[in-house]
Amino acid sequence: MESGGKSSKDKVVAVVGGGLVGALNACYFARRGFQVEVFESRDDIREAKIVRGRSINLALSHRGRQALSRVGMEEKIVSKGIPMHSRMIHSLNGKQSPIPYGKKGQYILSVDRANLNKELLTEAERYPNARMNFDHKLKDWSPDTGLMTFLRPDGSARALRADLIVGCDGAFSTVRKQFLRRSRFNFSQTYIPHGYLELTMPPVAGEFAMKPDYLHIWPRNTFMMIALPNLDKTFTCTLFMPFDEFEKITTGDDVIAFFQEYFPDAIPLIGVEALKTDYFRLPAQAMVSIKCSPYHINDKCVLMGDSAHAVVPFYGQGMNAGFEDCIVFDEIMDQCNEDFSAVLPEYTRVRVPDDHTIADLAMYNYVEMRAHVNSKWFLFRKKVDDILHFLLPKTIVPLYTMVTFTRIRYHEALQRWHWQNKVINQGLLVCATGAVLGGSYLIAKHPPKIPSIPIEKVWDRLLSLKV
């Protein structure tokens, strides 16, 4: 297609960041025929002995699968994931209670971050018009000309002029720094007061130590631990807790005492010595939520993934939202005939409200996971929602189902959830009021017979109580 005097095969698209969203984006642009250059500041993850960066297991759901499907990668990734059909709630007394994610057959997949990244990089390299450039650190770029300067490990510089720069370089994006220098760019960064720390639960006799088709949760109101299964039969356990609570635990004995109080059933599964060692292997890591707007500068640059909307991990939508960025951008490219001057502002208009919404929902879901799942009202409401969804599948759809198992836009899902909540709560109020009024009417019409007791006997009983 022609756009701006150049055909797509003559245009250079520079993808900054070779992580999950960057690698998938490379596939999308290469598939359209653009000359794609991927720049990653780190070594090639496929050759590195030690993989640096985050290692929280990822939960792949419908949005991410749809984005992978469009570049022919869904089946390969799904085959290496482990289905999780429910949350498994671990009570303090050791009782385990499943809470299904959706209807029968609906599940999310536990996938390994590093393996997924390697697969996407390898897929991108299969395109003859895509090239990987590792150990290239972005120094600066021009929003007017698209001229980019990179530093290499030997200290030399490399310059490249791109028709489009796609910033996929994470929450602390170098590409985004140019946006911060411009007026009318909104940006907010929020660190939550909680950190996370990872532990490993090894196999028992070569098998999973717990049921593998669940996302295990130990909710403790102000903090929680979760565990996701891995293909090697281990579980990755992640403890989410306020930093000041982490700081109180300074010795191995403190760790065991803490787990005995709050997660006693996990101690024999992880192992006493492993707990003492793994807990202090790395300090607790911070979690940040980032919102910004707009996502583009002119027709030269666009932000996607964490560089545009880093979210805390509690809705399992960080990767899925980043992957959905790719498919939304691709759909707009079709609508606007690959004209970047029309595509980029339309992408900002469409995507910003959705990404801001999922950032807020991720914050909300932490409270739900660590506290609400212990509430009888929450469990009752979930049952009511599930029953109504079964009876009225197109009218009443649980929020989690809309977010995780459909591509309904995030902000529309939230609006619909508020409407549903209002209707359901009013319905429950009407039912409760009707039950009270009906009961009162029956009592008034058929009053129960109350045996009469002589006043002398009542007085004698009162005196005996006094004595």
GROMACS .gro file of C-alpha atoms in nm:
model
  467
    1MET     CA    1   0.000   0.000   0.000
    2GLU     CA    2   0.115   0.351  -0.068
    3SER     CA    3   0.146   0.601   0.216
    4GLY     CA    4   0.335   0.929   0.232
    5GLY     CA    5   0.506   0.865  -0.105
    6LYS     CA    6   0.656   0.531   0.002
    7SER     CA    7   0.530   0.177  -0.022
    8SER     CA    8   0.534  -0.036   0.292
    9LYS     CA    9   0.832  -0.237   0.167
   10ASP     CA   10   1.039   0.084   0.150
   11LYS     CA   11   0.943   0.210   0.495
   12VAL     CA   12   1.160   0.140   0.797
   13VAL     CA   13   0.985   0.060   1.125
   14ALA     CA   14   1.216   0.065   1.427
   15VAL     CA   15   1.084  -0.136   1.723
   16VAL     CA   16   1.267  -0.033   2.039
   17GLY     CA   17   1.256  -0.320   2.288
   18GLY     CA   18   1.286  -0.691   2.218
   19GLY     CA   19   1.060  -0.806   2.500
   20LEU     CA   20   0.720  -0.969   2.459
   21VAL     CA   21   0.532  -0.678   2.299
   22GLY     CA   22   0.831  -0.565   2.090
   23ALA     CA   23   0.890  -0.912   1.946
   24LEU     CA   24   0.520  -0.960   1.866
   25ASN     CA   25   0.506  -0.614   1.706
   26ALA     CA   26   0.802  -0.708   1.487
   27CYS     CA   27   0.596  -1.000   1.354
   28TYR     CA   28   0.298  -0.774   1.283
   29PHE     CA   29   0.497  -0.509   1.093
   30ALA     CA   30   0.712  -0.761   0.907
   31ARG     CA   31   0.398  -0.944   0.802
   32ARG     CA   32   0.280  -0.623   0.634
   33GLY     CA   33   0.604  -0.594   0.438
   34PHE     CA   34   0.778  -0.312   0.630
   35GLN     CA   35   1.155  -0.317   0.681
   36VAL     CA   36   1.164  -0.395   1.054
   37GLU     CA   37   1.461  -0.322   1.279
   38VAL     CA   38   1.429  -0.444   1.640
   39PHE     CA   39   1.665  -0.282   1.892
   40GLU     CA   40   1.719  -0.443   2.233
   41SER     CA   41   1.955  -0.303   2.496
   42ARG     CA   42   2.023  -0.647   2.649
   43ASP     CA   43   2.185  -0.962   2.511
   44ASP     CA   44   1.984  -1.208   2.305
   45ILE     CA   45   1.769  -1.386   2.565
   46ARG     CA   46   1.803  -1.708   2.364
   47GLU     CA   47   2.180  -1.713   2.418
   48ALA     CA   48   2.214  -1.549   2.759
   49LYS     CA   49   2.318  -1.781   3.044
   50ILE     CA   50   2.140  -1.564   3.299
   51VAL     CA   51   1.812  -1.400   3.202
   52ARG     CA   52   1.778  -1.062   3.366
   53GLY     CA   53   1.442  -0.899   3.432
   54ARG     CA   54   1.108  -0.994   3.579
   55SER     CA   55   1.016  -1.357   3.614
   56ILE     CA   56   0.657  -1.350   3.743
   57ASN     CA   57   0.465  -1.624   3.563
   58LEU     CA   58   0.224  -1.493   3.307
   59ALA     CA   59  -0.145  -1.572   3.265
   60LEU     CA   60  -0.235  -1.586   2.897
   61SER     CA   61  -0.603  -1.530   2.821
   62HIS     CA   62  -0.835  -1.454   2.528
   63ARG     CA   63  -0.698  -1.112   2.427
   64GLY     CA   64  -0.340  -1.234   2.416
   65ARG     CA   65  -0.437  -1.553   2.234
   66GLN     CA   66  -0.621  -1.354   1.966
   67ALA     CA   67  -0.314  -1.138   1.907
   68LEU     CA   68  -0.091  -1.447   1.880
   69SER     CA   69  -0.340  -1.617   1.651
   70ARG     CA   70  -0.319  -1.339   1.392
   71VAL     CA   71   0.053  -1.411   1.338
   72GLY     CA   72   0.008  -1.789   1.356
   73MET     CA   73   0.164  -1.832   1.703
   74GLU     CA   74  -0.134  -1.927   1.920
   75GLU     CA   75  -0.112  -2.306   1.898
   76LYS     CA   76   0.263  -2.317   1.958
   77ILE     CA   77   0.236  -2.104   2.274
   78VAL     CA   78  -0.081  -2.270   2.407
   79SER     CA   79   0.080  -2.614   2.372
   80LYS     CA   80   0.348  -2.502   2.619
   81GLY     CA   81   0.104  -2.352   2.872
   82ILE     CA   82  -0.077  -2.512   3.164
   83PRO     CA   83  -0.456  -2.453   3.183
   84MET     CA   84  -0.589  -2.308   3.509
   85HIS     CA   85  -0.968  -2.342   3.535
   86SER     CA   86  -1.019  -2.195   3.884
   87ARG     CA   87  -0.868  -2.009   4.172
   88MET     CA   88  -0.793  -2.243   4.462
   89ILE     CA   89  -0.833  -2.055   4.789
   90HIS     CA   90  -0.616  -2.178   5.077
   91SER     CA   91  -0.770  -2.084   5.412
   92LEU     CA   92  -0.563  -2.039   5.725
   93ASN     CA   93  -0.698  -2.365   5.865
   94GLY     CA   94  -0.576  -2.554   5.558
   95LYS     CA   95  -0.916  -2.584   5.386
   96GLN     CA   96  -0.905  -2.550   5.006
   97SER     CA   97  -1.199  -2.404   4.811
   98PRO     CA   98  -1.211  -2.362   4.431
   99ILE     CA   99  -1.365  -2.054   4.268
  100PRO     CA  100  -1.407  -2.112   3.890
  101TYR     CA  101  -1.291  -1.834   3.658
  102GLY     CA  102  -1.582  -1.873   3.421
  103LYS     CA  103  -1.810  -2.130   3.262
  104LYS     CA  104  -1.706  -2.490   3.207
  105GLY     CA  105  -1.428  -2.501   2.950
  106GLN     CA  106  -1.305  -2.146   3.019
  107TYR     CA  107  -0.953  -2.121   3.157
  108ILE     CA  108  -0.641  -1.908   3.161
  109LEU     CA  109  -0.295  -2.045   3.079
  110SER     CA  110   0.016  -2.032   3.294
  111VAL     CA  111   0.303  -1.958   3.054
  112ASP     CA  112   0.675  -1.910   3.105
  113ARG     CA  113   0.782  -1.551   3.028
  114ALA     CA  114   1.132  -1.636   2.905
  115ASN     CA  115   1.016  -1.919   2.677
  116LEU     CA  116   0.740  -1.702   2.529
  117ASN     CA  117   0.990  -1.423   2.458
  118LYS     CA  118   1.230  -1.666   2.288
  119GLU     CA  119   0.953  -1.810   2.070
  120LEU     CA  120   0.839  -1.464   1.956
  121LEU     CA  121   1.193  -1.350   1.873
  122THR     CA  122   1.253  -1.666   1.670
  123GLU     CA  123   0.923  -1.616   1.486
  124ALA     CA  124   1.010  -1.252   1.406
  125GLU     CA  125   1.347  -1.359   1.265
  126ARG     CA  126   1.174  -1.591   1.019
  127TYR     CA  127   1.065  -1.286   0.820
  128PRO     CA  128   1.338  -1.189   0.570
  129ASN     CA  129   1.251  -0.820   0.616
  130ALA     CA  130   1.302  -0.824   0.997
  131ARG     CA  131   1.639  -0.787   1.168
  132MET     CA  132   1.734  -0.815   1.536
  133ASN     CA  133   1.988  -0.577   1.688
  134PHE     CA  134   2.091  -0.679   2.041
  135ASP     CA  135   2.315  -0.481   2.276
  136HIS     CA  136   2.190  -0.156   2.122
  137LYS     CA  137   2.096   0.104   2.381
  138LEU     CA  138   1.887   0.397   2.258
  139LYS     CA  139   2.062   0.725   2.337
  140ASP     CA  140   1.832   0.974   2.164
  141TRP     CA  141   1.588   1.017   1.878
  142SER     CA  142   1.425   1.302   1.687
  143PRO     CA  143   1.046   1.330   1.670
  144ASP     CA  144   1.084   1.549   1.361
  145THR     CA  145   1.317   1.342   1.144
  146GLY     CA  146   1.299   0.995   1.300
  147LEU     CA  147   1.678   0.990   1.335
  148MET     CA  148   1.784   0.752   1.612
  149THR     CA  149   2.121   0.707   1.784
  150PHE     CA  150   2.221   0.385   1.959
  151LEU     CA  151   2.520   0.298   2.175
  152ARG     CA  152   2.688  -0.040   2.143
  153PRO     CA  153   2.891  -0.227   2.410
  154ASP     CA  154   3.225  -0.122   2.253
  155GLY     CA  155   3.129   0.243   2.297
  156SER     CA  156   3.060   0.307   1.929
  157ALA     CA  157   2.743   0.476   1.809
  158ARG     CA  158   2.504   0.374   1.535
  159ALA     CA  159   2.254   0.602   1.362
  160LEU     CA  160   1.935   0.500   1.185
  161ARG     CA  161   1.652   0.697   1.031
  162ALA     CA  162   1.310   0.535   1.076
  163ASP     CA  163   0.974   0.619   0.922
  164LEU     CA  164   0.804   0.495   1.239
  165ILE     CA  165   0.946   0.439   1.587
  166VAL     CA  166   0.753   0.193   1.805
  167GLY     CA  167   0.839   0.228   2.174
  168CYS     CA  168   0.808  -0.112   2.344
  169ASP     CA  169   1.091  -0.064   2.591
  170GLY     CA  170   0.905  -0.114   2.916
  171ALA     CA  171   0.784   0.086   3.214
  172PHE     CA  172   1.102   0.296   3.226
  173SER     CA  173   1.096   0.363   2.854
  174THR     CA  174   1.377   0.563   2.693
  175VAL     CA  175   1.154   0.637   2.395
  176ARG     CA  176   0.897   0.797   2.626
  177LYS     CA  177   1.152   1.053   2.751
  178GLN     CA  178   1.099   1.252   2.431
  179PHE     CA  179   0.726   1.264   2.508
  180LEU     CA  180   0.800   1.412   2.851
  181ARG     CA  181   0.979   1.706   2.686
  182ARG     CA  182   0.667   1.805   2.496
  183SER     CA  183   0.372   2.010   2.615
  184ARG     CA  184   0.026   1.861   2.668
  185PHE     CA  185   0.163   1.517   2.748
  186ASN     CA  186  -0.003   1.367   3.054
  187PHE     CA  187   0.199   1.124   3.262
  188SER     CA  188   0.150   0.964   3.602
  189GLN     CA  189   0.354   0.702   3.786
  190THR     CA  190   0.233   0.531   4.102
  191TYR     CA  191   0.429   0.286   4.312
  192ILE     CA  192   0.205   0.076   4.533
  193PRO     CA  193   0.327   0.021   4.892
  194HIS     CA  194   0.350  -0.354   4.829
  195GLY     CA  195   0.637  -0.552   4.684
  196TYR     CA  196   0.672  -0.907   4.559
  197LEU     CA  197   0.914  -1.190   4.624
  198GLU     CA  198   0.934  -1.523   4.441
  199LEU     CA  199   0.982  -1.871   4.586
  200THR     CA  200   0.990  -2.212   4.419
  201MET     CA  201   0.780  -2.512   4.521
  202PRO     CA  202   0.959  -2.824   4.391
  203PRO     CA  203   0.793  -3.142   4.260
  204VAL     CA  204   0.711  -3.425   4.500
  205ALA     CA  205   0.816  -3.768   4.369
  206GLY     CA  206   0.837  -3.621   4.019
  207GLU     CA  207   0.483  -3.478   4.026
  208PHE     CA  208   0.324  -3.142   4.112
  209ALA     CA  209   0.311  -3.079   4.487
  210MET     CA  210  -0.044  -2.939   4.447
  211LYS     CA  211  -0.320  -2.970   4.188
  212PRO     CA  212  -0.176  -2.806   3.875
  213ASP     CA  213  -0.496  -2.688   3.704
  214TYR     CA  214  -0.553  -2.406   3.952
  215LEU     CA  215  -0.409  -2.067   4.036
  216HIS     CA  216  -0.349  -2.118   4.408
  217ILE     CA  217  -0.413  -1.819   4.636
  218TRP     CA  218  -0.348  -1.774   5.008
  219PRO     CA  219  -0.548  -1.454   5.081
  220ARG     CA  220  -0.458  -1.289   5.413
  221ASN     CA  221  -0.648  -0.956   5.384
  222THR     CA  222  -0.351  -0.715   5.379
  223PHE     CA  223  -0.119  -0.947   5.183
  224MET     CA  224  -0.129  -1.276   4.993
  225MET     CA  225   0.071  -1.550   4.825
  226ILE     CA  226  -0.011  -1.706   4.488
  227ALA     CA  227   0.133  -2.010   4.307
  228LEU     CA  228   0.129  -2.086   3.933
  229PRO     CA  229   0.229  -2.422   3.779
  230ASN     CA  230   0.528  -2.468   3.545
  231LEU     CA  231   0.600  -2.734   3.284
  232ASP     CA  232   0.888  -2.875   3.492
  233LYS     CA  233   0.632  -2.970   3.763
  234THR     CA  234   0.736  -2.686   3.994
  235PHE     CA  235   0.517  -2.401   4.117
  236THR     CA  236   0.635  -2.042   4.118
  237CYS     CA  237   0.507  -1.892   4.444
  238THR     CA  238   0.488  -1.514   4.467
  239LEU     CA  239   0.443  -1.339   4.799
  240PHE     CA  240   0.283  -0.993   4.770
  241MET     CA  241   0.313  -0.787   5.087
  242PRO     CA  242   0.372  -0.429   5.211
  243PHE     CA  243   0.742  -0.339   5.212
  244ASP     CA  244   0.737  -0.259   5.583
  245GLU     CA  245   0.623  -0.617   5.652
  246PHE     CA  246   0.908  -0.756   5.441
  247GLU     CA  247   1.151  -0.543   5.640
  248LYS     CA  248   1.041  -0.699   5.970
  249ILE     CA  249   1.165  -1.041   5.856
  250THR     CA  250   1.544  -1.044   5.893
  251THR     CA  251   1.644  -1.404   5.974
  252GLY     CA  252   1.563  -1.756   5.858
  253ASP     CA  253   1.381  -1.823   6.183
  254ASP     CA  254   1.168  -1.512   6.123
  255VAL     CA  255   1.070  -1.652   5.782
  256ILE     CA  256   0.961  -1.987   5.927
  257ALA     CA  257   0.770  -1.820   6.211
  258PHE     CA  258   0.593  -1.595   5.959
  259PHE     CA  259   0.496  -1.888   5.735
  260GLN     CA  260   0.384  -2.096   6.033
  261GLU     CA  261   0.146  -1.816   6.128
  262TYR     CA  262   0.007  -1.735   5.783
  263PHE     CA  263   0.092  -2.013   5.532
  264PRO     CA  264   0.147  -2.328   5.743
  265ASP     CA  265   0.036  -2.568   5.466
  266ALA     CA  266   0.300  -2.429   5.228
  267ILE     CA  267   0.600  -2.497   5.456
  268PRO     CA  268   0.631  -2.873   5.390
  269LEU     CA  269   0.568  -2.818   5.018
  270ILE     CA  270   0.840  -2.554   4.973
  271GLY     CA  271   1.076  -2.694   5.239
  272VAL     CA  272   1.211  -2.532   5.555
  273GLU     CA  273   1.569  -2.491   5.430
  274ALA     CA  274   1.457  -2.376   5.085
  275LEU     CA  275   1.234  -2.114   5.246
  276LYS     CA  276   1.518  -1.980   5.458
  277THR     CA  277   1.747  -1.959   5.155
  278ASP     CA  278   1.512  -1.841   4.879
  279TYR     CA  279   1.349  -1.571   5.086
  280PHE     CA  280   1.676  -1.376   5.107
  281ARG     CA  281   1.805  -1.456   4.757
  282LEU     CA  282   1.670  -1.128   4.619
  283PRO     CA  283   1.508  -0.828   4.792
  284ALA     CA  284   1.135  -0.767   4.743
  285GLN     CA  285   1.070  -0.601   4.407
  286ALA     CA  286   0.859  -0.289   4.353
  287MET     CA  287   0.546  -0.264   4.137
  288VAL     CA  288   0.454   0.047   3.942
  289SER     CA  289   0.141   0.159   3.758
  290ILE     CA  290   0.192   0.406   3.471
  291LYS     CA  291  -0.062   0.604   3.272
  292CYS     CA  292   0.009   0.851   2.995
  293SER     CA  293  -0.157   1.024   2.702
  294PRO     CA  294  -0.127   1.069   2.407
  295TYR     CA  295   0.050   0.756   2.286
  296HIS     CA  296   0.193   0.915   1.973
  297ILE     CA  297   0.399   1.206   1.841
  298ASN     CA  298   0.291   1.322   1.495
  299ASP     CA  299   0.331   1.035   1.248
  300LYS     CA  300   0.675   0.937   1.376
  301CYS     CA  301   0.638   0.752   1.705
  302VAL     CA  302   0.392   0.543   1.904
  303LEU     CA  303   0.411   0.379   2.248
  304MET     CA  304   0.282   0.028   2.319
  305GLY     CA  305   0.289  -0.219   2.606
  306ASP     CA  306   0.440  -0.119   2.940
  307SER     CA  307   0.598   0.194   2.793
  308ALA     CA  308   0.243   0.326   2.744
  309HIS     CA  309   0.059   0.157   3.033
  310ALA     CA  310   0.251  -0.045   3.290
  311VAL     CA  311   0.001  -0.214   3.522
  312VAL     CA  312   0.032  -0.408   3.847
  313PRO     CA  313  -0.003  -0.785   3.788
  314PHE     CA  314  -0.321  -0.861   3.981
  315TYR     CA  315  -0.565  -0.894   3.692
  316GLY     CA  316  -0.330  -1.102   3.480
  317GLN     CA  317  -0.380  -0.852   3.197
  318GLY     CA  318  -0.042  -0.678   3.161
  319MET     CA  319   0.084  -0.900   2.881
  320ASN     CA  320  -0.265  -0.952   2.736
  321ALA     CA  321  -0.325  -0.575   2.717
  322GLY     CA  322   0.017  -0.527   2.555
  323PHE     CA  323  -0.056  -0.797   2.299
  324GLU     CA  324  -0.397  -0.646   2.235
  325ASP     CA  325  -0.221  -0.314   2.159
  326CYS     CA  326  -0.061  -0.494   1.863
  327ILE     CA  327  -0.385  -0.630   1.724
  328VAL     CA  328  -0.575  -0.300   1.776
  329PHE     CA  329  -0.297  -0.109   1.595
  330ASP     CA  330  -0.309  -0.368   1.315
  331GLU     CA  331  -0.687  -0.330   1.281
  332ILE     CA  332  -0.653   0.050   1.261
  333MET     CA  333  -0.379   0.009   0.997
  334ASP     CA  334  -0.637  -0.173   0.784
  335GLN     CA  335  -0.898   0.098   0.842
  336CYS     CA  336  -0.659   0.383   0.757
  337ASN     CA  337  -0.468   0.217   0.470
  338GLU     CA  338  -0.138   0.221   0.662
  339ASP     CA  339  -0.130   0.602   0.662
  340PHE     CA  340   0.069   0.673   0.982
  341SER     CA  341  -0.060   1.033   1.002
  342ALA     CA  342  -0.414   0.892   1.042
  343VAL     CA  343  -0.331   0.565   1.221
  344LEU     CA  344  -0.138   0.707   1.518
  345PRO     CA  345  -0.394   0.963   1.645
  346GLU     CA  346  -0.675   0.711   1.595
  347TYR     CA  347  -0.478   0.453   1.796
  348THR     CA  348  -0.439   0.702   2.082
  349ARG     CA  349  -0.811   0.787   2.070
  350VAL     CA  350  -0.917   0.423   2.080
  351ARG     CA  351  -0.662   0.274   2.316
  352VAL     CA  352  -0.602   0.529   2.595
  353PRO     CA  353  -0.941   0.488   2.774
  354ASP     CA  354  -0.907   0.109   2.767
  355ASP     CA  355  -0.551   0.100   2.902
  356HIS     CA  356  -0.632   0.348   3.178
  357THR     CA  357  -0.928   0.131   3.277
  358ILE     CA  358  -0.726  -0.192   3.301
  359ALA     CA  359  -0.466  -0.009   3.512
  360ASP     CA  360  -0.742   0.081   3.761
  361LEU     CA  361  -0.898  -0.266   3.750
  362ALA     CA  362  -0.560  -0.426   3.825
  363MET     CA  363  -0.534  -0.213   4.139
  364TYR     CA  364  -0.888  -0.311   4.240
  365ASN     CA  365  -0.829  -0.681   4.182
  366TYR     CA  366  -0.545  -0.691   4.435
  367VAL     CA  367  -0.796  -0.604   4.706
  368GLU     CA  368  -1.032  -0.871   4.570
  369MET     CA  369  -0.764  -1.142   4.562
  370ARG     CA  370  -0.615  -1.078   4.905
  371ALA     CA  371  -0.936  -0.989   5.095
  372HIS     CA  372  -1.271  -1.011   4.913
  373VAL     CA  373  -1.238  -1.383   4.836
  374ASN     CA  374  -1.261  -1.438   5.214
  375SER     CA  375  -1.596  -1.257   5.225
  376LYS     CA  376  -1.924  -1.451   5.234
  377TRP     CA  377  -2.095  -1.161   5.055
  378PHE     CA  378  -1.838  -1.175   4.772
  379LEU     CA  379  -1.890  -1.550   4.732
  380PHE     CA  380  -2.270  -1.507   4.744
  381ARG     CA  381  -2.261  -1.231   4.482
  382LYS     CA  382  -2.036  -1.441   4.259
  383LYS     CA  383  -2.287  -1.728   4.275
  384VAL     CA  384  -2.572  -1.485   4.193
  385ASP     CA  385  -2.373  -1.343   3.898
  386ASP     CA  386  -2.293  -1.693   3.770
  387ILE     CA  387  -2.659  -1.804   3.793
  388LEU     CA  388  -2.782  -1.489   3.616
  389HIS     CA  389  -2.512  -1.529   3.349
  390PHE     CA  390  -2.632  -1.888   3.291
  391LEU     CA  391  -2.996  -1.776   3.265
  392LEU     CA  392  -2.928  -1.451   3.074
  393PRO     CA  393  -2.592  -1.509   2.899
  394LYS     CA  394  -2.614  -1.201   2.677
  395THR     CA  395  -2.754  -0.961   2.937
  396ILE     CA  396  -2.557  -1.038   3.252
  397VAL     CA  397  -2.185  -1.110   3.205
  398PRO     CA  398  -1.946  -1.110   3.505
  399LEU     CA  399  -1.672  -0.847   3.488
  400TYR     CA  400  -1.394  -1.107   3.504
  401THR     CA  401  -1.550  -1.293   3.211
  402MET     CA  402  -1.570  -0.975   3.001
  403VAL     CA  403  -1.210  -0.883   3.077
  404THR     CA  404  -1.055  -1.229   3.048
  405PHE     CA  405  -1.263  -1.428   2.800
  406THR     CA  406  -1.378  -1.165   2.549
  407ARG     CA  407  -1.240  -0.869   2.357
  408ILE     CA  408  -1.507  -0.629   2.484
  409ARG     CA  409  -1.318  -0.303   2.529
  410TYR     CA  410  -1.192  -0.264   2.886
  411HIS     CA  411  -1.369   0.066   2.952
  412GLU     CA  412  -1.696  -0.066   2.804
  413ALA     CA  413  -1.670  -0.378   3.023
  414LEU     CA  414  -1.633  -0.159   3.331
  415GLN     CA  415  -1.932   0.059   3.236
  416ARG     CA  416  -2.143  -0.249   3.174
  417TRP     CA  417  -2.034  -0.399   3.508
  418HIS     CA  418  -2.143  -0.085   3.696
  419TRP     CA  419  -2.483  -0.103   3.525
  420GLN     CA  420  -2.519  -0.475   3.603
  421ASN     CA  421  -2.420  -0.422   3.965
  422LYS     CA  422  -2.681  -0.152   4.005
  423VAL     CA  423  -2.955  -0.371   3.852
  424ILE     CA  424  -2.860  -0.684   4.051
  425ASN     CA  425  -2.828  -0.498   4.383
  426GLN     CA  426  -3.166  -0.334   4.329
  427GLY     CA  427  -3.315  -0.673   4.244
  428LEU     CA  428  -3.169  -0.828   4.561
  429LEU     CA  429  -3.306  -0.535   4.764
  430VAL     CA  430  -3.652  -0.582   4.612
  431CYS     CA  431  -3.640  -0.957   4.686
  432ALA     CA  432  -3.527  -0.897   5.046
  433THR     CA  433  -3.795  -0.630   5.099
  434GLY     CA  434  -4.059  -0.858   4.951
  435ALA     CA  435  -3.950  -1.142   5.181
  436VAL     CA  436  -3.970  -0.918   5.489
  437LEU     CA  437  -4.310  -0.773   5.393
  438GLY     CA  438  -4.446  -1.118   5.305
  439GLY     CA  439  -4.324  -1.262   5.632
  440SER     CA  440  -4.473  -0.971   5.827
  441TYR     CA  441  -4.808  -1.017   5.651
  442LEU     CA  442  -4.819  -1.389   5.732
  443ILE     CA  443  -4.733  -1.323   6.098
  444ALA     CA  444  -5.004  -1.055   6.120
  445LYS     CA  445  -5.265  -1.280   5.957
  446HIS     CA  446  -5.167  -1.595   6.145
  447PRO     CA  447  -5.008  -1.478   6.468
  448PRO     CA  448  -4.819  -1.752   6.654
  449LYS     CA  449  -4.974  -1.871   6.977
  450ILE     CA  450  -4.767  -1.751   7.271
  451PRO     CA  451  -4.836  -1.945   7.595
  452SER     CA  452  -4.960  -1.724   7.878
  453ILE     CA  453  -4.750  -1.735   8.197
  454PRO     CA  454  -4.899  -1.607   8.524
  455ILE     CA  455  -4.730  -1.291   8.652
  456GLU     CA  456  -4.645  -1.465   8.981
  457LYS     CA  457  -4.431  -1.723   8.797
  458VAL     CA  458  -4.250  -1.450   8.600
  459TRP     CA  459  -4.175  -1.266   8.930
  460ASP     CA  460  -4.047  -1.587   9.094
  461ARG     CA  461  -3.813  -1.653   8.796
  462LEU     CA  462  -3.674  -1.299   8.811
  463LEU     CA  463  -3.606  -1.335   9.184
  464SER     CA  464  -3.429  -1.665   9.127
  465LEU     CA  465  -3.208  -1.505   8.858
  466LYS     CA  466  -3.119  -1.224   9.099
  467VAL     CA  467  -3.020  -1.476   9.366
   0.00000   0.00000   0.00000
